């Protein structure tokens, strides 16, 4: 069972690396082909947001490194997960531009939707 567990971990690590490589490639293409600075900045923020959104989507029970399931802070565990999700998005959208994209991603996450697909829709 340990070998099977490690195999699943290794496979996920490879998929995560492939995702990061694809995002890096898309960022390079964005910098090369999008001429409008506003469009370029928005696309780069969405590319930065995608791995955050994907991580929180795949780890719905709080797989984030800042969250401890059994600490004694106020609020439910789901509220703490959502607060950390918002904090991660705020780190990306620090300049206040394209803030509607951040609110849209937060709303989809809060209502239980598929946030990675929402980010891809926003890129569209």
PDB file of C-alpha atoms in Angstrom:
ATOM      1  CA  UNK A   1       0.000   0.000   0.000  1.00  0.00           C
ATOM      2  CA  UNK A   2       2.877   2.338   0.674  1.00  0.00           C
ATOM      3  CA  UNK A   3       4.239   1.877  -2.857  1.00  0.00           C
ATOM      4  CA  UNK A   4       0.814   2.601  -4.355  1.00  0.00           C
ATOM      5  CA  UNK A   5       0.518   5.704  -2.201  1.00  0.00           C
ATOM      6  CA  UNK A   6       3.937   6.942  -3.230  1.00  0.00           C
ATOM      7  CA  UNK A   7       3.093   6.216  -6.871  1.00  0.00           C
ATOM      8  CA  UNK A   8      -0.009   8.413  -6.654  1.00  0.00           C
ATOM      9  CA  UNK A   9       2.016  11.166  -4.975  1.00  0.00           C
ATOM     10  CA  UNK A  10       4.707  10.991  -7.665  1.00  0.00           C
ATOM     11  CA  UNK A  11       2.113  11.049 -10.457  1.00  0.00           C
ATOM     12  CA  UNK A  12       0.442  14.138  -8.950  1.00  0.00           C
ATOM     13  CA  UNK A  13       3.806  15.840  -8.568  1.00  0.00           C
ATOM     14  CA  UNK A  14       4.490  15.249 -12.264  1.00  0.00           C
ATOM     15  CA  UNK A  15       1.061  16.633 -13.225  1.00  0.00           C
ATOM     16  CA  UNK A  16       1.622  19.694 -11.021  1.00  0.00           C
ATOM     17  CA  UNK A  17       4.998  20.292 -12.670  1.00  0.00           C
ATOM     18  CA  UNK A  18       3.420  19.968 -16.116  1.00  0.00           C
ATOM     19  CA  UNK A  19       0.768  22.506 -15.106  1.00  0.00           C
ATOM     20  CA  UNK A  20       3.405  24.978 -13.932  1.00  0.00           C
ATOM     21  CA  UNK A  21       5.400  24.467 -17.135  1.00  0.00           C
ATOM     22  CA  UNK A  22       2.299  25.119 -19.262  1.00  0.00           C
ATOM     23  CA  UNK A  23       1.556  28.297 -17.285  1.00  0.00           C
ATOM     24  CA  UNK A  24       5.139  29.477 -17.736  1.00  0.00           C
ATOM     25  CA  UNK A  25       4.885  28.827 -21.486  1.00  0.00           C
ATOM     26  CA  UNK A  26       1.596  30.726 -21.692  1.00  0.00           C
ATOM     27  CA  UNK A  27       3.110  33.652 -19.776  1.00  0.00           C
ATOM     28  CA  UNK A  28       6.004  33.767 -22.226  1.00  0.00           C
ATOM     29  CA  UNK A  29       3.596  33.711 -25.177  1.00  0.00           C
ATOM     30  CA  UNK A  30       1.495  36.421 -23.517  1.00  0.00           C
ATOM     31  CA  UNK A  31       4.501  38.682 -23.159  1.00  0.00           C
ATOM     32  CA  UNK A  32       5.453  38.079 -26.769  1.00  0.00           C
ATOM     33  CA  UNK A  33       2.091  38.375 -28.537  1.00  0.00           C
ATOM     34  CA  UNK A  34      -0.256  40.611 -26.525  1.00  0.00           C
ATOM     35  CA  UNK A  35       0.585  44.204 -27.362  1.00  0.00           C
ATOM     36  CA  UNK A  36      -1.967  46.000 -25.165  1.00  0.00           C
ATOM     37  CA  UNK A  37      -0.434  46.468 -21.676  1.00  0.00           C
ATOM     38  CA  UNK A  38      -3.837  46.173 -19.978  1.00  0.00           C
ATOM     39  CA  UNK A  39      -4.656  42.865 -21.664  1.00  0.00           C
ATOM     40  CA  UNK A  40      -1.163  41.589 -20.971  1.00  0.00           C
ATOM     41  CA  UNK A  41      -1.343  42.457 -17.256  1.00  0.00           C
ATOM     42  CA  UNK A  42      -4.792  40.875 -16.904  1.00  0.00           C
ATOM     43  CA  UNK A  43      -3.700  37.660 -18.601  1.00  0.00           C
ATOM     44  CA  UNK A  44      -0.575  37.397 -16.446  1.00  0.00           C
ATOM     45  CA  UNK A  45      -2.671  37.811 -13.290  1.00  0.00           C
ATOM     46  CA  UNK A  46      -5.052  35.093 -14.448  1.00  0.00           C
ATOM     47  CA  UNK A  47      -2.086  32.836 -15.166  1.00  0.00           C
ATOM     48  CA  UNK A  48      -0.771  33.496 -11.648  1.00  0.00           C
ATOM     49  CA  UNK A  49      -4.203  32.810 -10.177  1.00  0.00           C
ATOM     50  CA  UNK A  50      -4.706  29.486 -11.959  1.00  0.00           C
ATOM     51  CA  UNK A  51      -2.414  27.316  -9.783  1.00  0.00           C
ATOM     52  CA  UNK A  52      -3.825  28.919  -6.614  1.00  0.00           C
ATOM     53  CA  UNK A  53      -7.367  28.254  -7.756  1.00  0.00           C
ATOM     54  CA  UNK A  54      -6.508  24.721  -8.842  1.00  0.00           C
ATOM     55  CA  UNK A  55      -4.839  23.959  -5.501  1.00  0.00           C
ATOM     56  CA  UNK A  56      -7.853  25.113  -3.511  1.00  0.00           C
ATOM     57  CA  UNK A  57     -10.205  23.294  -5.886  1.00  0.00           C
ATOM     58  CA  UNK A  58      -8.364  19.988  -5.549  1.00  0.00           C
ATOM     59  CA  UNK A  59      -7.816  20.359  -1.788  1.00  0.00           C
ATOM     60  CA  UNK A  60     -11.314  21.367  -0.746  1.00  0.00           C
ATOM     61  CA  UNK A  61     -10.639  20.239   2.812  1.00  0.00           C
ATOM     62  CA  UNK A  62      -7.809  22.659   3.378  1.00  0.00           C
ATOM     63  CA  UNK A  63      -4.656  21.415   1.754  1.00  0.00           C
ATOM     64  CA  UNK A  64      -3.062  24.848   2.046  1.00  0.00           C
ATOM     65  CA  UNK A  65       0.137  25.174   4.076  1.00  0.00           C
ATOM     66  CA  UNK A  66      -1.206  28.042   6.251  1.00  0.00           C
ATOM     67  CA  UNK A  67      -4.296  26.171   7.452  1.00  0.00           C
ATOM     68  CA  UNK A  68      -4.357  23.821  10.388  1.00  0.00           C
ATOM     69  CA  UNK A  69      -7.525  21.800  10.766  1.00  0.00           C
ATOM     70  CA  UNK A  70      -7.412  21.542  14.557  1.00  0.00           C
ATOM     71  CA  UNK A  71      -6.426  24.990  15.773  1.00  0.00           C
ATOM     72  CA  UNK A  72      -8.621  26.859  18.235  1.00  0.00           C
ATOM     73  CA  UNK A  73      -9.329  30.021  16.239  1.00  0.00           C
ATOM     74  CA  UNK A  74     -12.830  31.356  15.808  1.00  0.00           C
ATOM     75  CA  UNK A  75     -14.888  30.476  12.775  1.00  0.00           C
ATOM     76  CA  UNK A  76     -15.570  27.253  10.970  1.00  0.00           C
ATOM     77  CA  UNK A  77     -12.880  25.433   9.071  1.00  0.00           C
ATOM     78  CA  UNK A  78     -14.577  26.225   5.746  1.00  0.00           C
ATOM     79  CA  UNK A  79     -14.553  29.939   6.607  1.00  0.00           C
ATOM     80  CA  UNK A  80     -10.817  29.770   7.319  1.00  0.00           C
ATOM     81  CA  UNK A  81     -10.189  27.975   4.014  1.00  0.00           C
ATOM     82  CA  UNK A  82     -12.197  30.621   2.159  1.00  0.00           C
ATOM     83  CA  UNK A  83     -10.369  33.440   3.980  1.00  0.00           C
ATOM     84  CA  UNK A  84      -6.991  31.960   3.002  1.00  0.00           C
ATOM     85  CA  UNK A  85      -8.203  31.572  -0.592  1.00  0.00           C
ATOM     86  CA  UNK A  86      -9.163  35.260  -0.662  1.00  0.00           C
ATOM     87  CA  UNK A  87      -5.818  36.239   0.866  1.00  0.00           C
ATOM     88  CA  UNK A  88      -3.980  34.331  -1.876  1.00  0.00           C
ATOM     89  CA  UNK A  89      -6.037  36.073  -4.572  1.00  0.00           C
ATOM     90  CA  UNK A  90      -5.461  39.483  -2.958  1.00  0.00           C
ATOM     91  CA  UNK A  91      -1.715  38.825  -3.170  1.00  0.00           C
ATOM     92  CA  UNK A  92      -2.110  38.515  -6.943  1.00  0.00           C
ATOM     93  CA  UNK A  93      -4.480  41.471  -7.387  1.00  0.00           C
ATOM     94  CA  UNK A  94      -2.515  43.955  -5.263  1.00  0.00           C
ATOM     95  CA  UNK A  95      -2.717  46.807  -7.763  1.00  0.00           C
ATOM     96  CA  UNK A  96      -6.528  47.023  -7.676  1.00  0.00           C
ATOM     97  CA  UNK A  97      -6.819  46.491 -11.415  1.00  0.00           C
ATOM     98  CA  UNK A  98      -9.086  43.716 -12.744  1.00  0.00           C
ATOM     99  CA  UNK A  99     -10.497  43.275  -9.244  1.00  0.00           C
ATOM    100  CA  UNK A 100     -13.778  42.034 -10.734  1.00  0.00           C
ATOM    101  CA  UNK A 101     -11.956  38.904 -11.897  1.00  0.00           C
ATOM    102  CA  UNK A 102     -10.903  38.236  -8.303  1.00  0.00           C
ATOM    103  CA  UNK A 103     -14.442  38.741  -7.007  1.00  0.00           C
ATOM    104  CA  UNK A 104     -15.801  36.464  -9.708  1.00  0.00           C
ATOM    105  CA  UNK A 105     -13.324  33.694  -8.762  1.00  0.00           C
ATOM    106  CA  UNK A 106     -14.187  34.141  -5.078  1.00  0.00           C
ATOM    107  CA  UNK A 107     -17.924  33.939  -5.780  1.00  0.00           C
ATOM    108  CA  UNK A 108     -17.556  30.767  -7.825  1.00  0.00           C
ATOM    109  CA  UNK A 109     -15.448  29.166  -5.070  1.00  0.00           C
ATOM    110  CA  UNK A 110     -17.862  30.232  -2.330  1.00  0.00           C
ATOM    111  CA  UNK A 111     -20.894  28.849  -4.196  1.00  0.00           C
ATOM    112  CA  UNK A 112     -19.144  25.530  -4.806  1.00  0.00           C
ATOM    113  CA  UNK A 113     -18.461  25.984  -8.504  1.00  0.00           C
ATOM    114  CA  UNK A 114     -15.507  24.871 -10.592  1.00  0.00           C
ATOM    115  CA  UNK A 115     -13.026  27.710 -10.160  1.00  0.00           C
ATOM    116  CA  UNK A 116     -10.302  26.404 -12.542  1.00  0.00           C
ATOM    117  CA  UNK A 117     -12.823  26.393 -15.381  1.00  0.00           C
ATOM    118  CA  UNK A 118     -13.901  29.895 -14.375  1.00  0.00           C
ATOM    119  CA  UNK A 119     -10.310  31.137 -14.661  1.00  0.00           C
ATOM    120  CA  UNK A 120     -10.024  29.550 -18.106  1.00  0.00           C
ATOM    121  CA  UNK A 121     -13.305  31.254 -19.067  1.00  0.00           C
ATOM    122  CA  UNK A 122     -11.924  34.600 -17.925  1.00  0.00           C
ATOM    123  CA  UNK A 123      -8.818  34.019 -20.052  1.00  0.00           C
ATOM    124  CA  UNK A 124     -11.032  33.237 -23.040  1.00  0.00           C
TER     125      UNK A 124
END
